[in-house]
Coordinates of C-alpha atoms and ligand atoms in Angstrom, one line a residue:
M103 CA -2.7 -13.4 -20.6
G104 CA -5.5 -16.0 -20.9
K105 CA -8.3 -14.1 -19.2
P106 CA -7.9 -10.4 -18.5
T107 CA -10.4 -10.5 -15.6
G108 CA -9.1 -13.8 -14.1
F109 CA -7.8 -12.3 -10.8
I110 CA -11.2 -10.6 -10.3
D111 CA -13.4 -13.6 -11.3
Y112 CA -11.6 -16.3 -9.4
E113 CA -10.5 -16.6 -5.8
R114 CA -7.1 -18.1 -5.0
Q115 CA -7.6 -21.8 -4.2
D116 CA -4.9 -23.9 -2.6
S117 CA -4.8 -27.7 -2.5
I118 CA -6.6 -29.0 0.5
A119 CA -4.5 -30.1 3.5
V120 CA -5.8 -33.3 5.3
K121 CA -6.9 -32.3 8.9
P122 CA -4.0 -32.4 11.4
K123 CA -5.5 -35.2 13.6
D124 CA -5.8 -37.5 10.5
R125 CA -2.5 -36.7 8.8
I126 CA -0.4 -37.2 12.0
K127 CA -1.3 -40.9 11.8
N128 CA 1.4 -41.5 9.1
F129 CA 4.4 -39.9 7.4
G130 CA 2.7 -39.5 4.0
E131 CA 2.3 -36.2 2.0
F132 CA -1.0 -34.7 3.1
H133 CA -2.4 -32.4 0.3
I134 CA -5.3 -33.3 -1.9
Q135 CA -4.5 -31.8 -5.3
L136 CA -6.9 -29.6 -7.3
S137 CA -8.8 -30.8 -10.4
M138 CA -7.5 -29.7 -13.8
E139 CA -10.6 -27.4 -14.2
E140 CA -9.7 -25.6 -10.9
R141 CA -6.0 -25.5 -12.0
K142 CA -6.9 -23.7 -15.2
K143 CA -8.8 -21.0 -13.1
Q144 CA -5.7 -20.6 -10.9
G145 CA -3.6 -20.1 -14.1
A146 CA -6.1 -17.5 -15.2
R147 CA -5.5 -15.4 -12.1
C148 CA -2.0 -14.5 -13.5
M149 CA -2.1 -11.2 -15.4
E150 CA 1.3 -11.5 -17.2
C151 CA 2.5 -8.3 -15.6
G152 CA 4.7 -6.0 -17.7
V153 CA 7.4 -6.4 -15.0
P154 CA 6.9 -9.9 -13.5
F155 CA 8.4 -9.5 -10.0
C156 CA 7.4 -13.1 -9.4
Q157 CA 10.3 -14.3 -11.7
S158 CA 12.9 -11.7 -10.7
G159 CA 15.0 -13.6 -8.2
M160 CA 16.4 -10.5 -6.5
M161 CA 17.9 -10.2 -3.1
I162 CA 16.3 -7.2 -1.2
G163 CA 17.5 -6.5 2.3
G164 CA 19.2 -9.9 2.4
M165 CA 16.0 -11.8 1.6
T166 CA 14.9 -13.4 -1.6
S167 CA 12.2 -11.7 -3.7
G168 CA 10.8 -13.6 -6.7
C169 CA 11.9 -17.0 -8.0
P170 CA 15.7 -17.6 -7.8
L171 CA 15.5 -19.8 -10.9
R172 CA 13.8 -17.0 -12.9
N173 CA 11.1 -19.5 -13.7
L174 CA 9.0 -18.3 -16.7
I175 CA 5.9 -18.1 -14.4
P176 CA 3.6 -15.9 -16.5
E177 CA 4.3 -18.0 -19.6
W178 CA 3.4 -21.3 -18.0
N179 CA 0.4 -19.9 -16.2
D180 CA -1.0 -18.8 -19.5
A181 CA -0.3 -22.1 -21.2
L182 CA -1.9 -23.9 -18.2
Y183 CA -5.0 -21.7 -18.5
H184 CA -5.3 -22.6 -22.2
G185 CA -4.8 -26.3 -21.5
N186 CA -1.6 -26.4 -23.5
M187 CA 0.2 -28.6 -21.0
E188 CA 3.1 -29.7 -23.2
L189 CA 4.0 -26.1 -23.7
A190 CA 3.6 -25.3 -20.0
L191 CA 5.9 -28.2 -19.2
G192 CA 8.5 -27.2 -21.7
R193 CA 8.7 -23.7 -20.4
L194 CA 8.8 -24.9 -16.8
L195 CA 11.7 -27.4 -17.5
K196 CA 13.6 -24.7 -19.4
T197 CA 14.7 -23.1 -16.1
N198 CA 14.0 -25.7 -13.4
N199 CA 15.6 -29.2 -13.5
F200 CA 13.4 -30.5 -10.7
P201 CA 10.0 -28.8 -10.4
E202 CA 8.6 -31.9 -8.6
F203 CA 10.9 -31.0 -5.6
T204 CA 10.4 -27.2 -5.6
A205 CA 6.6 -27.6 -6.1
R206 CA 6.5 -29.5 -2.8
V207 CA 9.1 -27.8 -0.6
C208 CA 9.8 -24.3 -1.9
P209 CA 8.7 -21.5 0.4
A210 CA 7.6 -19.7 -2.9
P211 CA 9.3 -16.3 -2.8
C212 CA 7.6 -16.0 -6.2
E213 CA 4.2 -15.7 -4.5
S214 CA 5.2 -13.1 -2.0
A215 CA 6.5 -11.0 -4.9
C216 CA 3.4 -11.6 -7.1
T217 CA 1.7 -8.2 -8.0
C218 CA -1.7 -9.6 -6.8
N219 CA -0.1 -9.9 -3.3
I220 CA -0.1 -6.1 -2.9
N221 CA -3.7 -6.0 -2.0
T222 CA -5.2 -9.5 -2.4
K223 CA -4.0 -13.1 -2.5
P224 CA -1.2 -14.0 -4.9
V225 CA -1.5 -16.4 -7.8
A226 CA -1.1 -20.0 -6.6
I227 CA 2.2 -20.3 -8.5
K228 CA 3.7 -23.2 -6.6
E229 CA 0.4 -25.2 -6.9
N230 CA 0.4 -24.6 -10.6
E231 CA 4.0 -25.7 -10.9
Y232 CA 3.0 -29.0 -9.1
G233 CA 0.1 -29.5 -11.5
I234 CA 2.2 -29.0 -14.6
I235 CA 5.1 -31.3 -13.6
E236 CA 2.9 -34.1 -12.3
Y237 CA 0.8 -33.9 -15.5
G238 CA 4.1 -34.4 -17.3
Y239 CA 4.9 -37.6 -15.3
E240 CA 1.3 -38.9 -15.5
H241 CA 1.0 -38.4 -19.3
G242 CA 4.3 -40.0 -20.3
L243 CA 6.0 -36.6 -21.1
M244 CA 8.9 -37.1 -18.8
K245 CA 10.6 -39.9 -20.7
A246 CA 14.4 -40.2 -20.4
K247 CA 16.3 -38.1 -23.0
P248 CA 19.9 -39.2 -23.1
P249 CA 22.3 -36.9 -25.0
K250 CA 22.9 -37.8 -28.6
V251 CA 26.6 -36.9 -28.6
R252 CA 29.2 -37.5 -25.9
T253 CA 32.1 -35.1 -25.5
G254 CA 34.5 -37.6 -23.9
K255 CA 35.0 -35.4 -20.8
K256 CA 34.6 -37.0 -17.4
I257 CA 33.1 -35.0 -14.4
A258 CA 32.8 -36.0 -10.8
V259 CA 30.1 -34.4 -8.6
I260 CA 30.6 -34.9 -4.9
G261 CA 27.3 -34.8 -3.0
S262 CA 23.9 -35.7 -4.3
G263 CA 21.7 -32.9 -2.9
P264 CA 19.7 -30.7 -5.2
S265 CA 22.8 -28.6 -6.2
G266 CA 24.8 -31.8 -7.1
L267 CA 21.9 -33.3 -8.9
A268 CA 21.2 -30.1 -10.9
A269 CA 24.9 -29.8 -11.9
A270 CA 24.9 -33.5 -12.9
D271 CA 21.7 -33.2 -14.9
Q272 CA 22.9 -30.1 -16.8
L273 CA 26.4 -31.5 -17.6
N274 CA 25.1 -34.9 -18.6
H275 CA 22.6 -33.3 -21.1
R276 CA 25.6 -31.3 -22.5
G277 CA 27.2 -34.7 -23.3
H278 CA 29.8 -35.0 -20.5
Q279 CA 30.1 -38.3 -18.6
V280 CA 29.0 -37.5 -15.0
T281 CA 29.5 -39.6 -11.9
V282 CA 27.9 -38.5 -8.6
F283 CA 29.5 -39.7 -5.4
E284 CA 27.4 -39.7 -2.2
R285 CA 28.5 -40.8 1.3
N286 CA 25.0 -41.7 2.4
D287 CA 23.4 -45.0 1.5
R288 CA 20.8 -43.1 -0.6
V289 CA 20.9 -40.3 -3.1
G290 CA 19.2 -36.9 -2.5
G291 CA 21.1 -35.0 0.2
L292 CA 18.8 -33.1 2.5
L293 CA 15.9 -33.8 0.1
M294 CA 16.3 -37.5 1.2
Y295 CA 17.6 -37.3 4.7
G296 CA 16.6 -33.8 6.0
I297 CA 13.2 -32.8 4.6
P298 CA 10.7 -35.2 6.1
N299 CA 8.6 -37.6 4.1
M300 CA 5.4 -35.7 4.7
K301 CA 6.7 -32.8 2.8
L302 CA 8.5 -34.8 0.1
E303 CA 7.8 -38.5 -0.4
K304 CA 11.0 -40.2 -1.2
E305 CA 9.6 -42.1 -4.2
I306 CA 9.5 -38.7 -5.9
I307 CA 13.3 -38.5 -5.6
L308 CA 13.8 -42.1 -6.8
R309 CA 11.6 -41.4 -9.8
R310 CA 13.9 -38.6 -10.9
I311 CA 17.1 -40.6 -10.1
N312 CA 15.9 -43.5 -12.2
R313 CA 15.4 -41.1 -15.1
M314 CA 18.8 -39.5 -14.6
E315 CA 20.4 -43.0 -14.6
E316 CA 18.5 -43.9 -17.8
E317 CA 20.0 -40.7 -19.3
G318 CA 23.5 -41.8 -18.4
V319 CA 24.4 -40.3 -15.0
S320 CA 26.2 -42.8 -12.7
F321 CA 25.6 -42.7 -8.9
V322 CA 28.0 -44.2 -6.4
T323 CA 26.6 -44.2 -2.8
G324 CA 28.3 -45.1 0.5
T325 CA 31.5 -43.3 -0.6
D326 CA 32.9 -40.6 1.7
I327 CA 35.2 -38.6 -0.5
G328 CA 37.8 -36.8 1.6
K329 CA 38.5 -39.8 3.8
G330 CA 41.6 -41.7 2.7
E331 CA 43.1 -41.2 -0.7
K332 CA 39.9 -40.9 -2.7
A333 CA 40.1 -37.1 -3.3
Q334 CA 43.5 -37.3 -5.0
T335 CA 42.4 -40.3 -7.1
L336 CA 39.4 -38.5 -8.3
Y337 CA 41.5 -35.4 -9.1
K338 CA 43.6 -37.5 -11.4
D339 CA 40.8 -39.5 -13.0
F340 CA 38.3 -36.7 -13.8
D341 CA 38.6 -33.6 -16.0
A342 CA 36.6 -31.5 -13.5
I343 CA 35.1 -31.9 -10.1
V344 CA 32.1 -30.2 -8.6
L345 CA 31.9 -30.0 -4.8
A346 CA 28.3 -30.0 -3.7
C347 CA 28.7 -31.3 -0.1
G348 CA 26.2 -29.0 1.6
A349 CA 26.8 -27.0 4.8
S350 CA 26.0 -29.7 7.4
N351 CA 28.1 -28.6 10.4
P352 CA 25.3 -28.0 13.0
R353 CA 25.5 -25.1 15.5
D354 CA 25.7 -26.5 19.0
I355 CA 24.2 -25.2 22.2
K356 CA 27.2 -25.0 24.5
V357 CA 25.8 -24.6 28.0
P358 CA 26.4 -26.7 31.1
G359 CA 24.8 -30.2 31.0
R360 CA 25.2 -30.5 27.2
D361 CA 26.5 -34.1 27.8
A362 CA 23.2 -35.3 29.2
E363 CA 21.7 -38.3 27.6
G364 CA 18.7 -37.3 25.3
I365 CA 20.1 -34.4 23.4
Y366 CA 20.4 -34.7 19.6
F367 CA 21.0 -32.6 16.5
A368 CA 17.7 -32.1 14.6
V369 CA 19.1 -33.4 11.3
D370 CA 20.4 -36.6 13.0
Y371 CA 16.9 -37.2 14.3
L372 CA 15.2 -36.5 11.0
R373 CA 17.7 -38.7 9.1
T374 CA 17.1 -41.6 11.6
V375 CA 13.4 -41.4 11.2
T376 CA 13.4 -41.2 7.4
K377 CA 15.9 -44.0 7.1
A378 CA 13.8 -46.2 9.3
L379 CA 10.7 -45.4 7.3
L380 CA 12.5 -46.4 4.1
D381 CA 14.1 -49.5 5.7
G382 CA 10.9 -50.7 7.2
T383 CA 12.1 -50.3 10.8
L384 CA 10.0 -47.3 11.9
T385 CA 8.5 -49.0 14.9
D386 CA 11.9 -50.0 16.5
E387 CA 12.2 -48.6 20.0
K388 CA 15.4 -46.7 19.2
V389 CA 13.7 -45.0 16.2
M390 CA 10.5 -44.1 18.1
M391 CA 12.5 -42.0 20.5
A392 CA 9.9 -39.3 21.0
K393 CA 7.0 -41.7 21.9
G394 CA 5.5 -40.7 25.3
K395 CA 8.3 -38.2 25.8
K396 CA 8.4 -34.5 26.7
V397 CA 10.2 -33.0 23.8
V398 CA 11.9 -29.6 23.5
V399 CA 13.0 -28.3 20.1
I400 CA 15.6 -25.5 20.2
G401 CA 15.2 -23.3 17.2
G402 CA 12.0 -21.8 15.8
G403 CA 12.8 -22.2 12.1
D404 CA 11.7 -24.7 9.5
T405 CA 14.0 -27.5 10.7
G406 CA 12.6 -27.0 14.2
N407 CA 9.1 -27.3 12.7
D408 CA 10.0 -30.5 10.9
C409 CA 11.1 -31.9 14.3
V410 CA 7.8 -30.8 15.9
G411 CA 5.8 -32.6 13.1
T412 CA 8.0 -35.7 13.4
A413 CA 7.8 -35.9 17.2
I414 CA 4.0 -35.6 17.1
R415 CA 3.8 -38.4 14.5
Q416 CA 5.8 -40.5 17.0
G417 CA 3.4 -39.8 19.8
A418 CA 5.3 -37.3 21.9
K419 CA 3.7 -36.4 25.2
S420 CA 4.3 -32.7 24.8
V421 CA 6.3 -30.5 22.4
L422 CA 7.8 -27.1 23.2
Q423 CA 9.7 -25.0 20.6
L424 CA 12.1 -22.3 21.7
E425 CA 12.8 -19.2 19.6
M426 CA 15.3 -16.5 20.6
M427 CA 13.8 -13.8 18.4
P428 CA 10.6 -11.8 19.2
K429 CA 7.3 -13.0 17.7
P430 CA 6.9 -11.6 14.2
P431 CA 3.9 -9.4 13.3
V432 CA 0.8 -11.0 11.7
T433 CA 0.9 -8.6 8.8
R434 CA 3.8 -6.8 7.0
S435 CA 5.3 -3.9 9.0
E436 CA 5.8 -0.6 7.2
N437 CA 9.5 -1.2 6.7
N438 CA 8.9 -4.5 5.0
P439 CA 6.8 -3.6 2.0
W440 CA 6.0 -5.7 -1.1
P441 CA 7.8 -7.2 -3.0
E442 CA 10.2 -7.9 -0.1
W443 CA 9.9 -11.3 1.5
P444 CA 7.3 -10.8 4.2
K445 CA 8.7 -11.1 7.7
V446 CA 5.4 -12.2 9.3
L447 CA 4.2 -14.9 11.6
K448 CA 4.0 -18.2 9.7
T449 CA 2.3 -21.2 11.4
D450 CA 3.7 -24.2 9.6
Y451 CA 2.3 -27.7 9.4
G452 CA 4.1 -29.1 12.6
Q453 CA 2.9 -26.1 14.6
E454 CA -0.6 -26.5 13.3
E455 CA -0.6 -30.1 14.4
A456 CA 0.7 -29.2 17.9
I457 CA -2.1 -26.7 18.3
E458 CA -4.6 -29.3 17.3
V459 CA -3.1 -32.1 19.5
F460 CA -2.0 -30.2 22.6
G461 CA -4.4 -27.2 22.4
N462 CA -1.6 -24.6 22.2
D463 CA 1.1 -23.1 19.9
P464 CA 4.3 -24.9 20.8
R465 CA 6.4 -21.8 20.2
V466 CA 7.9 -19.8 23.0
Y467 CA 9.6 -16.6 21.9
Q468 CA 12.5 -14.5 23.3
T469 CA 13.7 -17.5 25.2
T470 CA 16.9 -19.6 25.3
V471 CA 18.5 -22.4 27.3
K472 CA 20.9 -21.6 30.2
E473 CA 21.5 -25.2 31.4
F474 CA 20.5 -28.8 30.7
L475 CA 19.8 -30.5 34.0
K476 CA 20.2 -34.3 34.3
N477 CA 19.2 -37.0 36.8
K478 CA 21.6 -39.4 38.7
E479 CA 21.9 -41.7 35.6
G480 CA 23.0 -38.8 33.5
K481 CA 19.7 -38.6 31.6
L482 CA 18.2 -35.2 30.7
S483 CA 15.4 -34.3 33.1
K484 CA 14.9 -30.5 32.8
L485 CA 15.9 -27.4 31.0
K486 CA 16.8 -24.1 32.7
L487 CA 15.4 -21.4 30.4
V488 CA 15.8 -17.6 30.4
K489 CA 13.9 -14.8 28.8
L490 CA 15.6 -12.5 26.3
E491 CA 15.0 -8.9 25.4
S492 CA 16.3 -6.8 22.4
K493 CA 18.8 -4.1 23.4
K494 CA 20.7 -1.6 21.2
E495 CA 24.5 -2.0 21.4
E496 CA 26.0 1.5 22.0
K497 CA 29.1 1.0 19.9
T498 CA 27.6 -0.5 16.7
G499 CA 23.9 0.6 17.0
R500 CA 22.9 -3.1 16.3
F501 CA 20.1 -4.8 18.3
L502 CA 21.2 -7.8 20.3
M503 CA 19.2 -10.3 22.4
E504 CA 20.2 -10.0 26.1
E505 CA 19.1 -12.1 29.1
V506 CA 16.5 -10.5 31.4
D507 CA 17.7 -10.6 35.0
G508 CA 15.7 -12.9 37.2
S509 CA 13.6 -14.4 34.4
E510 CA 14.9 -17.9 34.7
Y511 CA 12.5 -20.8 34.9
E512 CA 12.6 -24.6 34.5
V513 CA 10.7 -27.0 32.2
E514 CA 10.7 -30.8 32.3
A515 CA 12.2 -32.5 29.3
D516 CA 13.2 -36.1 28.3
L517 CA 14.4 -35.2 24.8
V518 CA 15.9 -32.2 23.1
F519 CA 16.4 -31.6 19.4
I520 CA 18.9 -28.8 18.5
A521 CA 17.8 -27.0 15.3
A522 CA 19.9 -23.8 15.8
G523 CA 21.3 -23.5 12.3
F524 CA 24.5 -24.5 10.6
L525 CA 28.1 -23.3 10.6
G526 CA 29.3 -24.1 7.1
T527 CA 30.8 -27.0 5.4
E528 CA 32.8 -29.8 6.9
K529 CA 36.5 -29.1 6.9
Y530 CA 37.8 -32.6 6.0
V531 CA 36.4 -32.3 2.5
T532 CA 37.9 -28.9 1.7
D533 CA 41.2 -30.0 3.3
A534 CA 41.3 -33.1 1.1
F535 CA 41.0 -31.1 -2.1
G536 CA 43.0 -28.1 -0.8
V537 CA 40.2 -25.6 -1.5
E538 CA 40.0 -22.4 0.6
Q539 CA 37.1 -21.6 3.0
N540 CA 35.9 -18.1 3.8
E541 CA 35.2 -16.6 7.2
R542 CA 31.7 -18.2 7.2
M543 CA 33.3 -21.6 6.5
N544 CA 31.8 -21.9 3.1
V545 CA 34.0 -22.5 0.1
K546 CA 35.7 -19.3 -1.1
T547 CA 35.2 -18.1 -4.7
E548 CA 35.2 -14.7 -6.5
M549 CA 31.8 -12.9 -6.5
D550 CA 29.4 -14.8 -8.8
S551 CA 32.0 -17.3 -9.7
Y552 CA 31.9 -21.1 -9.0
A553 CA 35.6 -21.8 -9.5
T554 CA 37.6 -22.5 -6.4
N555 CA 41.3 -21.7 -5.8
V556 CA 42.2 -25.2 -7.2
K557 CA 42.3 -25.7 -10.9
N558 CA 39.5 -28.1 -12.2
I559 CA 37.5 -27.8 -8.9
F560 CA 34.2 -26.0 -8.7
V561 CA 31.6 -25.6 -6.0
A562 CA 27.8 -25.3 -5.8
G563 CA 24.9 -25.1 -3.4
D564 CA 25.0 -24.7 0.4
M565 CA 28.7 -25.5 0.4
H566 CA 29.1 -22.2 -1.6
R567 CA 26.4 -19.9 -0.3
G568 CA 25.7 -21.4 3.2
Q569 CA 22.5 -23.1 4.4
S570 CA 19.8 -21.9 2.0
L571 CA 16.9 -23.3 0.0
V572 CA 16.4 -26.1 -2.5
V573 CA 15.5 -23.6 -5.2
W574 CA 18.8 -21.7 -4.6
A575 CA 20.7 -25.1 -4.6
I576 CA 19.2 -25.9 -8.1
W577 CA 20.2 -22.5 -9.4
E578 CA 23.8 -22.9 -8.0
G579 CA 24.1 -26.4 -9.6
R580 CA 23.0 -25.0 -13.0
E581 CA 25.4 -22.0 -12.7
A582 CA 28.3 -24.3 -11.6
A583 CA 27.6 -26.5 -14.6
R584 CA 27.8 -23.5 -16.9
A585 CA 31.2 -22.6 -15.4
V586 CA 32.5 -26.2 -15.8
D587 CA 31.3 -26.5 -19.3
S588 CA 32.9 -23.1 -20.3
Y589 CA 36.1 -24.3 -18.7
L590 CA 36.2 -27.6 -20.5
M591 CA 34.9 -26.6 -23.9
G592 CA 35.9 -22.9 -24.2
Y593 CA 32.3 -21.8 -24.4
T594 CA 28.9 -23.0 -23.1
N595 CA 25.4 -23.4 -24.4
L596 CA 23.9 -24.4 -21.1
Ligands
LIG30 C1 15.8 -30.3 8.1 C2 15.9 -29.4 6.9 C3 14.7 -29.1 6.3 C4 14.8 -28.3 5.1 N1 13.6 -28.0 4.5 C5 13.6 -27.2 3.4 C6 12.4 -26.9 2.7 O1 11.4 -27.3 3.1 N2 12.5 -26.2 1.6 C7 13.7 -25.7 1.1 O2 13.7 -25.0 0.1 N3 14.9 -25.9 1.8 C8 14.9 -26.7 2.9 N4 16.0 -27.0 3.6 C9 17.3 -26.5 3.0 C10 17.7 -27.3 1.8 O3 17.5 -28.7 2.1 C11 19.2 -27.1 1.4 O4 19.4 -25.8 1.2 C12 19.6 -27.9 0.2 O5 19.3 -29.3 0.3 C13 21.1 -27.7 -0.2 O6 21.4 -28.5 -1.2 P1 22.9 -29.0 -1.5 O7 22.9 -29.8 -2.7 O8 23.8 -27.8 -1.5 O9 23.4 -29.8 -0.2 P2 22.7 -31.0 0.6 O10 21.3 -31.2 0.3 O11 23.1 -30.8 2.0 O12 23.5 -32.3 0.0 C14 24.9 -32.5 0.2 C15 25.2 -33.9 0.0 O13 26.6 -34.1 0.0 C16 26.9 -35.3 0.7 N5 28.3 -35.2 1.1 C17 28.9 -34.4 2.0 N6 30.2 -34.6 2.1 C18 30.5 -35.7 1.3 C19 31.7 -36.4 1.0 N7 32.8 -36.0 1.5 N8 31.6 -37.4 0.1 C20 30.4 -37.7 -0.5 N9 29.3 -37.1 -0.2 C21 29.3 -36.1 0.6 C22 26.0 -35.3 1.9 O14 25.8 -36.6 2.4 C23 24.7 -34.8 1.2 O15 23.9 -35.9 0.7 C24 16.0 -27.8 4.7 C25 17.2 -28.1 5.4 C26 17.1 -28.9 6.5 C27 18.4 -29.2 7.3
LIG31 S1 10.8 -22.7 -7.7 FE1 9.9 -21.8 -5.8 S2 10.1 -19.6 -6.2 FE2 10.4 -20.6 -8.2 S3 8.3 -20.7 -9.2 FE3 8.6 -22.6 -8.0 S4 7.7 -22.2 -6.0 FE4 8.0 -20.2 -6.9

């Protein structure tokens, strides 16, 4: 530990967010980073606890507590405090292939599990992670390091999201020849075409892909494996296959009027906007679909928030966000103690922006859609909403959300984005490879295993564990790579 009294001497300091009214003028990242002097102080707040819960990566009550990658947080905080940035970078990269992604988009379960979080503010772990990796890039420490020896084994990775990229990176460094196949026109999965540019600028992904290419990984885009004969050809041509296709089947809202014009899935909207931003067609009328419109986002989670932020940047007239569940408490409730993930009210960037622009929080709780109403031309005009209340089911003792009689009301809407979660992986891919799915429509494996029922075929990421987080996807990619390496070589040193 660098400074025994660090957490007493220094307050937590986050990077400074540009004011909502200014940042909504563009789609750029909007945090002004701390100086190196300030970063060292933030590193000094870490006490190198005997039991560092921050790096535990446990599941408690179905929620993540601590870093799923088991990042060596106290070690790199200490190195950062002492200004030994090369050491800090080395320790960070030992467990995390892509800190530049997690340092931007991770919800930081490490921080909620930090011991300081019991009665004061946690160490700014995610900010420190950002400082270390960006120092590495700025100071030429992130040069390509191709493997010195090649094994002669060929591996196909299907899907270029964080799990596919992590698996490819690990297997390539081990000396295997890796080709990543991606159906989209750009590499990155949901990092590229899900998470908006203001959270993760797409140059950051390209910077990493360029390095991976220099190190010997091949990328083939615009190839949808599973359509046509491609799956069987790959099976013959490669020694092993890693499926990392995500869990992109969106949950629909199946109520009357669903066929009205103006209703889209959230990820389709976010993909359209990011693609246009990168293609230079952002101002096209079709892309600027929220401009001057009354927008309703169905789903109160992070994807819904991304739609709120994106619609505001496009100049929406109003934005309403519907959430079925009750409003969470502002502070932890008694049955949700540290180091559990805190189930508390979080006002994210999009909601902050809506409060600033429209003067009120866009979220409406315990509410769902009963019907989409359309005009004579078939265009969406209104939503019929209904209030919900939590009721205990006699038989199971579970709490369910039920409609409140007579609570229906209507709101005007031109545009709806459905952000109601995902229902597992797409079946055509699993069918093409003959791999089994489980009841949640993810790919079936034994517990803690990454091998599917088909010899040579492995699975990683959301396709394996269901829609999750980037940090879990990286972990899954690393673990799947270990499984593939053991299978091909008889042992693994990954
Ligand atoms: C809108 C949105 C915002 C999110 N924001 C965050 C966030 O801020 N922080 C966070 O931690 N997590 C976030 N997540 C979750 C996170 O993005 C995912 O958990 C993570 O990307 C999963 O990684 P993956 O590699 O398993 O799959 P994905 O990222 O989904 O990548 C799968 C890739 O496989 C490709 N593919 C699929 N089928 C085929 C095929 N047949 N042939 C070729 N290619 C194929 C797809 O095109 C895609 O590129 C968000 C998710 C969404 C939807
Ligand atoms: S990857 Fe996420 S959980 Fe792990 S140290 Fe970084 S911010 Fe924390």
